[in-house]
Amino acid sequence: MEDELQIAMAELDEDKTLLLVTERVQAGYTSMEIIESCRRGVEIVGEKYSDSHYYLSDLIMSEEILKEVMQILEPYIPVNAAQKGRSIVMGTIEGDIHDLGKNIIIYLLRSAGFQVNDLGVDVTPERFIKAVDETKASILGISVLLSFCVGSIKKVVDLLVDAGLRDKVKVVVGGYPVNQQVKEFTGADFYANDVTEALKIYHEILELEESSVSES
Ligand code: B12
């Protein structure tokens, strides 16, 4: 089905995108549905950049529009004040500075009551390990948008093994190039490349954790 919002985003039509987002909020679409349409539109921006139809300035424009979309959506994202579970460490892997998707996931997780320690972008494998160790996090979320940075995620998992932390933390990878193959190659436990799937995974991990605590 043709999605007007996805097309407006792909065409970098700022006014139309923001108008459609506002209309959809008022019509009762969920924030997740709206973010997903925008994400698909931005994916087309990326394809047009690969085909040399768009330039780097267009990638930057998509970033600006997406930030404005989030500003419209934030007041509509329900906040759950009750704190859930233990801490989550999140960051974008070394060499990669893409953070829009990571920030959206963090925003949604915090709104849902999760405690998230955001390490930012260009995070070295060693820094991920230090943060997991210090915060005793039970979930480590790693974002990657550049295919050539995937190898560093494998290094994170290998270092977790070396540090004796692998069985204490679930590793979740996410981002545009991530798929089952990337999950297997890196040794991660879960992967997601959209908001709905990402939040589902975090809730599932939390439930598993709670059931193992109540059994012990
Ligand atoms: C915007 C953008 C930029 C912005 C980033 C701004 C920012 N603050 O993030 C700027 C202009 C800075 C940029 C720079 C570059 N970019 Co860029 N960029 C994009 C673009 C168009 C959109 C990314 C985005 O924000 N999408 C929207 C968000 C909402 O989606 P998302 O990131 O996928 O996140 C969602 C899910 O994946 C998931 N998720 C994400 N992270 C995580 C983490 C976890 C734990 C979980 C569970 C889920 C999850 O949930 C999110 C919400 O739905 C993509 C195209 C694409 N297809 O992704 C190219 C793209 C990623 N960029 C690309 C390139 C090449 C570059 C540059 C090298 C360009 C250059 N010549 O300088 C630089 C690299 C800079 C660097 N070292 O990182 C390529 C990468 C190609 C590849 N295969 O490696 C892409 C794919 C474009 C293309 N098709 O060629 N870019």
Tab-separated table of C-alpha atoms and ligand atoms in Angstrom:
chain	number	residue	atom	x	y	z
A	1	MET	CA	0.000	0.000	0.000
A	2	GLU	CA	1.265	3.499	-0.851
A	3	ASP	CA	2.096	5.441	2.272
A	4	GLU	CA	1.868	9.214	1.767
A	5	LEU	CA	4.011	9.928	4.799
A	6	GLN	CA	6.745	7.543	3.674
A	7	ILE	CA	6.752	9.251	0.240
A	8	ALA	CA	6.836	12.792	1.714
A	9	MET	CA	9.780	11.778	3.894
A	10	ALA	CA	11.568	10.115	0.963
A	11	GLU	CA	11.068	13.283	-1.083
A	12	LEU	CA	12.424	15.356	1.823
A	13	ASP	CA	9.244	17.441	1.733
A	14	GLU	CA	9.535	18.891	5.217
A	15	ASP	CA	6.199	20.777	5.346
A	16	LYS	CA	4.178	17.849	4.021
A	17	THR	CA	5.907	15.372	6.324
A	18	LEU	CA	5.229	17.439	9.429
A	19	LEU	CA	1.635	18.116	8.373
A	20	LEU	CA	0.972	14.405	7.775
A	21	VAL	CA	2.562	13.482	11.122
A	22	THR	CA	0.319	15.986	12.925
A	23	GLU	CA	-2.741	14.725	11.057
A	24	ARG	CA	-1.902	11.110	11.888
A	25	VAL	CA	-1.400	11.897	15.573
A	26	GLN	CA	-4.829	13.526	15.602
A	27	ALA	CA	-6.337	10.588	13.717
A	28	GLY	CA	-5.099	8.196	16.421
A	29	TYR	CA	-2.125	6.501	14.740
A	30	THR	CA	0.409	5.287	17.313
A	31	SER	CA	3.830	6.948	17.560
A	32	MET	CA	5.377	3.625	16.537
A	33	GLU	CA	3.324	3.472	13.315
A	34	ILE	CA	4.308	7.041	12.460
A	35	ILE	CA	8.006	6.475	13.231
A	36	GLU	CA	7.954	3.330	11.088
A	37	SER	CA	6.543	5.204	8.059
A	38	CYS	CA	9.228	7.865	8.483
A	39	ARG	CA	11.963	5.258	8.900
A	40	ARG	CA	10.922	3.575	5.637
A	41	GLY	CA	10.952	6.976	3.919
A	42	VAL	CA	14.435	7.701	5.227
A	43	GLU	CA	15.534	4.283	3.981
A	44	ILE	CA	14.560	5.446	0.464
A	45	VAL	CA	16.606	8.626	1.061
A	46	GLY	CA	19.565	6.317	1.743
A	47	GLU	CA	18.901	4.357	-1.478
A	48	LYS	CA	18.731	7.578	-3.500
A	49	TYR	CA	22.022	8.622	-1.919
A	50	SER	CA	23.580	5.284	-2.948
A	51	ASP	CA	22.309	5.836	-6.519
A	52	SER	CA	23.831	9.345	-6.492
A	53	HIS	CA	20.377	10.947	-6.873
A	54	TYR	CA	20.778	12.518	-3.449
A	55	TYR	CA	23.827	14.096	-1.806
A	56	LEU	CA	25.217	14.122	1.717
A	57	SER	CA	23.276	17.341	2.330
A	58	ASP	CA	20.089	15.332	1.679
A	59	LEU	CA	21.054	12.786	4.345
A	60	ILE	CA	21.510	15.737	6.710
A	61	MET	CA	18.107	17.087	5.675
A	62	SER	CA	16.480	13.727	6.487
A	63	GLU	CA	18.106	13.927	9.929
A	64	GLU	CA	16.649	17.413	10.501
A	65	ILE	CA	13.142	16.367	9.442
A	66	LEU	CA	13.245	13.225	11.586
A	67	LYS	CA	14.251	15.276	14.630
A	68	GLU	CA	11.279	17.588	14.054
A	69	VAL	CA	8.987	14.570	13.714
A	70	MET	CA	10.198	13.316	17.108
A	71	GLN	CA	9.499	16.728	18.651
A	72	ILE	CA	5.889	16.470	17.486
A	73	LEU	CA	5.554	12.888	18.724
A	74	GLU	CA	7.268	13.119	22.133
A	75	PRO	CA	4.278	14.592	24.049
A	76	TYR	CA	2.121	11.713	22.755
A	77	ILE	CA	4.404	8.893	23.882
A	78	PRO	CA	2.925	7.461	27.080
A	79	VAL	CA	5.212	7.624	30.110
A	80	ASN	CA	5.326	4.793	32.630
A	81	ALA	CA	6.901	6.112	35.832
A	82	ALA	CA	7.294	2.634	37.387
A	83	GLN	CA	10.908	1.516	36.969
A	84	LYS	CA	11.308	-1.818	35.217
A	85	GLY	CA	14.110	-4.248	35.868
A	86	ARG	CA	17.811	-3.619	35.873
A	87	SER	CA	19.784	-1.275	33.714
A	88	ILE	CA	20.278	-1.365	29.949
A	89	VAL	CA	23.464	-0.141	28.281
A	90	MET	CA	23.075	1.277	24.753
A	91	GLY	CA	25.427	2.845	22.235
A	92	THR	CA	26.396	3.090	18.572
A	93	ILE	CA	29.410	0.994	17.684
A	94	GLU	CA	32.930	2.332	17.068
A	95	GLY	CA	33.394	4.151	13.729
A	96	ASP	CA	29.680	4.921	13.383
A	97	ILE	CA	28.036	8.220	14.366
A	98	HIS	CA	24.439	7.454	13.318
A	99	ASP	CA	22.257	7.887	16.369
A	100	LEU	CA	18.713	8.813	15.345
A	101	GLY	CA	17.401	5.234	15.540
A	102	LYS	CA	19.268	4.526	18.777
A	103	ASN	CA	17.891	7.712	20.335
A	104	ILE	CA	14.335	6.809	19.336
A	105	ILE	CA	14.678	3.365	20.927
A	106	ILE	CA	16.189	4.888	24.083
A	107	TYR	CA	13.413	7.455	24.270
A	108	LEU	CA	10.757	4.759	23.976
A	109	LEU	CA	12.497	2.485	26.495
A	110	ARG	CA	12.808	5.283	29.049
A	111	SER	CA	9.163	6.213	28.511
A	112	ALA	CA	8.254	2.582	29.164
A	113	GLY	CA	10.099	2.744	32.515
A	114	PHE	CA	13.433	1.137	31.580
A	115	GLN	CA	16.639	2.578	33.015
A	116	VAL	CA	18.996	3.228	30.091
A	117	ASN	CA	22.657	4.188	30.214
A	118	ASP	CA	23.381	5.850	26.840
A	119	LEU	CA	27.050	5.693	25.857
A	120	GLY	CA	26.489	7.804	22.733
A	121	VAL	CA	28.129	7.155	19.374
A	122	ASP	CA	31.483	5.776	18.167
A	123	VAL	CA	31.709	3.568	21.257
A	124	THR	CA	34.723	1.251	21.452
A	125	PRO	CA	34.198	-2.422	22.358
A	126	GLU	CA	36.244	-1.853	25.542
A	127	ARG	CA	33.915	0.953	26.655
A	128	PHE	CA	30.861	-1.255	26.180
A	129	ILE	CA	32.434	-3.936	28.378
A	130	LYS	CA	33.396	-1.421	31.087
A	131	ALA	CA	29.852	-0.020	31.160
A	132	VAL	CA	28.229	-3.467	31.366
A	133	ASP	CA	30.583	-4.404	34.186
A	134	GLU	CA	30.090	-1.170	36.139
A	135	THR	CA	26.308	-0.928	35.781
A	136	LYS	CA	25.666	-4.706	36.066
A	137	ALA	CA	23.386	-4.243	33.055
A	138	SER	CA	21.313	-7.223	32.003
A	139	ILE	CA	20.824	-5.957	28.435
A	140	LEU	CA	23.370	-4.466	26.052
A	141	GLY	CA	21.918	-2.750	22.986
A	142	ILE	CA	24.261	-1.937	20.108
A	143	SER	CA	23.277	0.175	17.126
A	144	VAL	CA	25.055	-0.056	13.762
A	145	LEU	CA	24.246	1.639	10.461
A	146	LEU	CA	27.538	1.242	8.603
A	147	SER	CA	28.063	-2.312	7.316
A	148	PHE	CA	31.829	-2.146	7.743
A	149	CYS	CA	31.402	-1.522	11.491
A	150	VAL	CA	29.607	-4.837	12.092
A	151	GLY	CA	32.932	-6.582	12.828
A	152	SER	CA	33.446	-4.437	15.929
A	153	ILE	CA	30.198	-5.814	17.390
A	154	LYS	CA	31.673	-9.312	17.192
A	155	LYS	CA	34.626	-7.931	19.122
A	156	VAL	CA	32.263	-6.680	21.862
A	157	VAL	CA	30.752	-10.146	22.209
A	158	ASP	CA	34.204	-11.787	22.234
A	159	LEU	CA	35.380	-9.382	24.930
A	160	LEU	CA	32.272	-10.130	27.018
A	161	VAL	CA	33.266	-13.797	26.896
A	162	ASP	CA	36.864	-12.980	27.909
A	163	ALA	CA	35.625	-10.844	30.816
A	164	GLY	CA	33.348	-13.652	32.075
A	165	LEU	CA	30.269	-11.470	31.494
A	166	ARG	CA	28.660	-13.205	28.502
A	167	ASP	CA	26.074	-15.174	30.470
A	168	LYS	CA	25.115	-12.129	32.557
A	169	VAL	CA	23.964	-9.957	29.680
A	170	LYS	CA	21.703	-10.335	26.644
A	171	VAL	CA	23.133	-8.642	23.565
A	172	VAL	CA	20.644	-6.967	21.215
A	173	VAL	CA	21.849	-5.511	17.911
A	174	GLY	CA	19.856	-3.140	15.744
A	175	GLY	CA	20.115	-0.874	12.732
A	176	TYR	CA	19.776	-0.781	8.979
A	177	PRO	CA	22.265	-3.552	7.942
A	178	VAL	CA	21.305	-5.921	10.761
A	179	ASN	CA	19.688	-9.281	9.961
A	180	GLN	CA	19.808	-12.926	11.070
A	181	GLN	CA	23.227	-13.363	9.447
A	182	VAL	CA	24.642	-10.375	11.353
A	183	LYS	CA	23.156	-11.751	14.574
A	184	GLU	CA	24.859	-15.098	13.970
A	185	PHE	CA	28.177	-13.598	12.852
A	186	THR	CA	28.440	-11.275	15.845
A	187	GLY	CA	27.181	-13.820	18.395
A	188	ALA	CA	24.379	-11.494	19.569
A	189	ASP	CA	21.242	-12.921	21.199
A	190	PHE	CA	18.617	-10.832	19.383
A	191	TYR	CA	18.314	-8.372	16.531
A	192	ALA	CA	15.774	-5.762	15.475
A	193	ASN	CA	15.475	-3.150	12.781
A	194	ASP	CA	12.216	-1.520	13.687
A	195	VAL	CA	10.762	-0.016	16.847
A	196	THR	CA	8.002	-2.543	17.431
A	197	GLU	CA	10.340	-5.515	17.238
A	198	ALA	CA	12.943	-3.748	19.419
A	199	LEU	CA	10.496	-3.004	22.235
A	200	LYS	CA	9.043	-6.525	22.028
A	201	ILE	CA	12.535	-7.972	22.547
A	202	TYR	CA	13.285	-5.783	25.572
A	203	HIS	CA	9.981	-6.745	27.217
A	204	GLU	CA	10.598	-10.449	26.481
A	205	ILE	CA	14.067	-10.303	28.062
A	206	LEU	CA	12.633	-8.580	31.113
A	207	GLU	CA	9.917	-11.224	31.496
A	208	LEU	CA	12.510	-14.011	31.203
A	209	GLU	CA	14.575	-12.273	33.868
A	210	GLU	CA	11.608	-11.886	36.196
A	211	SER	CA	10.562	-15.526	35.802
A	212	SER	CA	14.102	-16.762	36.536
A	213	VAL	CA	14.241	-14.550	39.679
A	214	SER	CA	10.874	-15.849	40.952
A	215	GLU	CA	11.936	-19.472	40.300
A	216	SER	CA	15.201	-19.114	42.262
B	1	B12	C1	20.473	10.180	8.338
B	1	B12	C2	21.676	9.450	7.803
B	1	B12	C3	22.929	10.007	8.072
B	1	B12	C4	23.141	11.176	9.026
B	1	B12	C5	23.134	10.598	10.454
B	1	B12	C6	22.608	11.587	11.483
B	1	B12	C7	22.472	10.966	12.849
B	1	B12	N1	22.557	11.826	13.844
B	1	B12	O1	22.231	9.790	13.018
B	1	B12	C8	24.535	11.692	8.564
B	1	B12	C9	24.319	12.738	7.487
B	1	B12	C10	25.429	12.265	9.663
B	1	B12	C11	25.116	10.432	7.917
B	1	B12	C12	26.473	10.245	7.706
B	1	B12	C13	26.997	9.178	6.983
B	1	B12	N2	26.299	8.205	6.373
B	1	B12	CO1	24.407	7.898	6.678
B	1	B12	N3	22.580	7.603	6.556
B	1	B12	C14	21.550	8.246	7.053
B	1	B12	C15	20.246	7.522	6.617
B	1	B12	C16	19.659	8.284	5.405
B	1	B12	C17	19.164	7.379	7.659
B	1	B12	C18	19.575	6.720	8.995
B	1	B12	C19	18.468	6.965	9.982
B	1	B12	O2	18.569	7.806	10.863
B	1	B12	N4	17.329	6.250	9.781
B	1	B12	C20	16.106	6.461	10.590
B	1	B12	C21	16.165	5.637	11.865
B	1	B12	C22	14.867	5.848	12.675
B	1	B12	O3	16.239	4.292	11.468
B	1	B12	P1	17.398	3.321	11.956
B	1	B12	O4	18.632	4.076	12.230
B	1	B12	O5	17.454	2.174	11.036
B	1	B12	O6	16.876	2.859	13.383
B	1	B12	C23	15.715	2.046	13.552
B	1	B12	C24	16.006	0.531	13.553
B	1	B12	O7	17.096	0.184	12.746
B	1	B12	C25	16.182	0.174	14.983
B	1	B12	N5	17.478	0.346	15.649
B	1	B12	C26	18.506	1.195	15.401
B	1	B12	N6	19.485	1.039	16.299
B	1	B12	C27	19.101	0.070	17.160
B	1	B12	C28	19.739	-0.482	18.267
B	1	B12	C29	19.115	-1.504	18.964
B	1	B12	C30	19.793	-2.081	20.139
B	1	B12	C31	17.832	-1.958	18.550
B	1	B12	C32	17.167	-3.039	19.273
B	1	B12	C33	17.180	-1.403	17.438
B	1	B12	C34	17.819	-0.381	16.760
B	1	B12	O8	15.225	1.014	15.593
B	1	B12	C35	15.214	2.290	14.950
B	1	B12	C36	13.829	2.857	15.021
B	1	B12	O9	12.968	2.270	14.070
B	1	B12	C37	20.797	6.109	6.235
B	1	B12	C38	19.942	5.284	5.268
B	1	B12	C39	19.349	4.048	5.916
B	1	B12	N7	18.821	3.177	5.114
B	1	B12	O10	19.392	3.833	7.108
B	1	B12	C40	22.192	6.475	5.709
B	1	B12	C41	23.308	5.413	5.718
B	1	B12	C42	23.267	4.599	6.978
B	1	B12	N8	24.513	6.255	5.707
B	1	B12	C43	25.450	5.786	4.937
B	1	B12	C44	26.713	6.404	4.741
B	1	B12	C45	27.593	5.790	3.680
B	1	B12	C46	27.117	7.524	5.494
B	1	B12	C47	28.474	8.239	5.435
B	1	B12	C48	29.686	7.312	5.304
B	1	B12	C49	28.397	9.251	4.275
B	1	B12	C50	29.670	10.039	4.016
B	1	B12	N9	30.148	9.917	2.805
B	1	B12	O11	30.182	10.724	4.870
B	1	B12	C51	28.465	9.019	6.767
B	1	B12	C52	29.072	8.135	7.891
B	1	B12	C53	29.315	8.876	9.175
B	1	B12	C54	29.731	7.915	10.276
B	1	B12	N10	31.032	7.749	10.506
B	1	B12	O12	28.904	7.278	10.874
B	1	B12	C55	25.038	4.470	4.277
B	1	B12	C56	25.702	3.254	4.897
B	1	B12	C57	26.019	2.218	3.842
B	1	B12	C58	26.528	0.971	4.430
B	1	B12	N11	25.953	-0.112	3.981
B	1	B12	O13	27.394	0.922	5.246
B	1	B12	C59	23.479	4.538	4.404
B	1	B12	C60	22.795	3.168	4.509
B	1	B12	C61	22.961	5.279	3.147
B	1	B12	C62	23.174	4.491	1.875
B	1	B12	N12	22.204	3.696	1.448
B	1	B12	O14	24.209	4.576	1.287
B	1	B12	N13	24.142	9.566	7.581
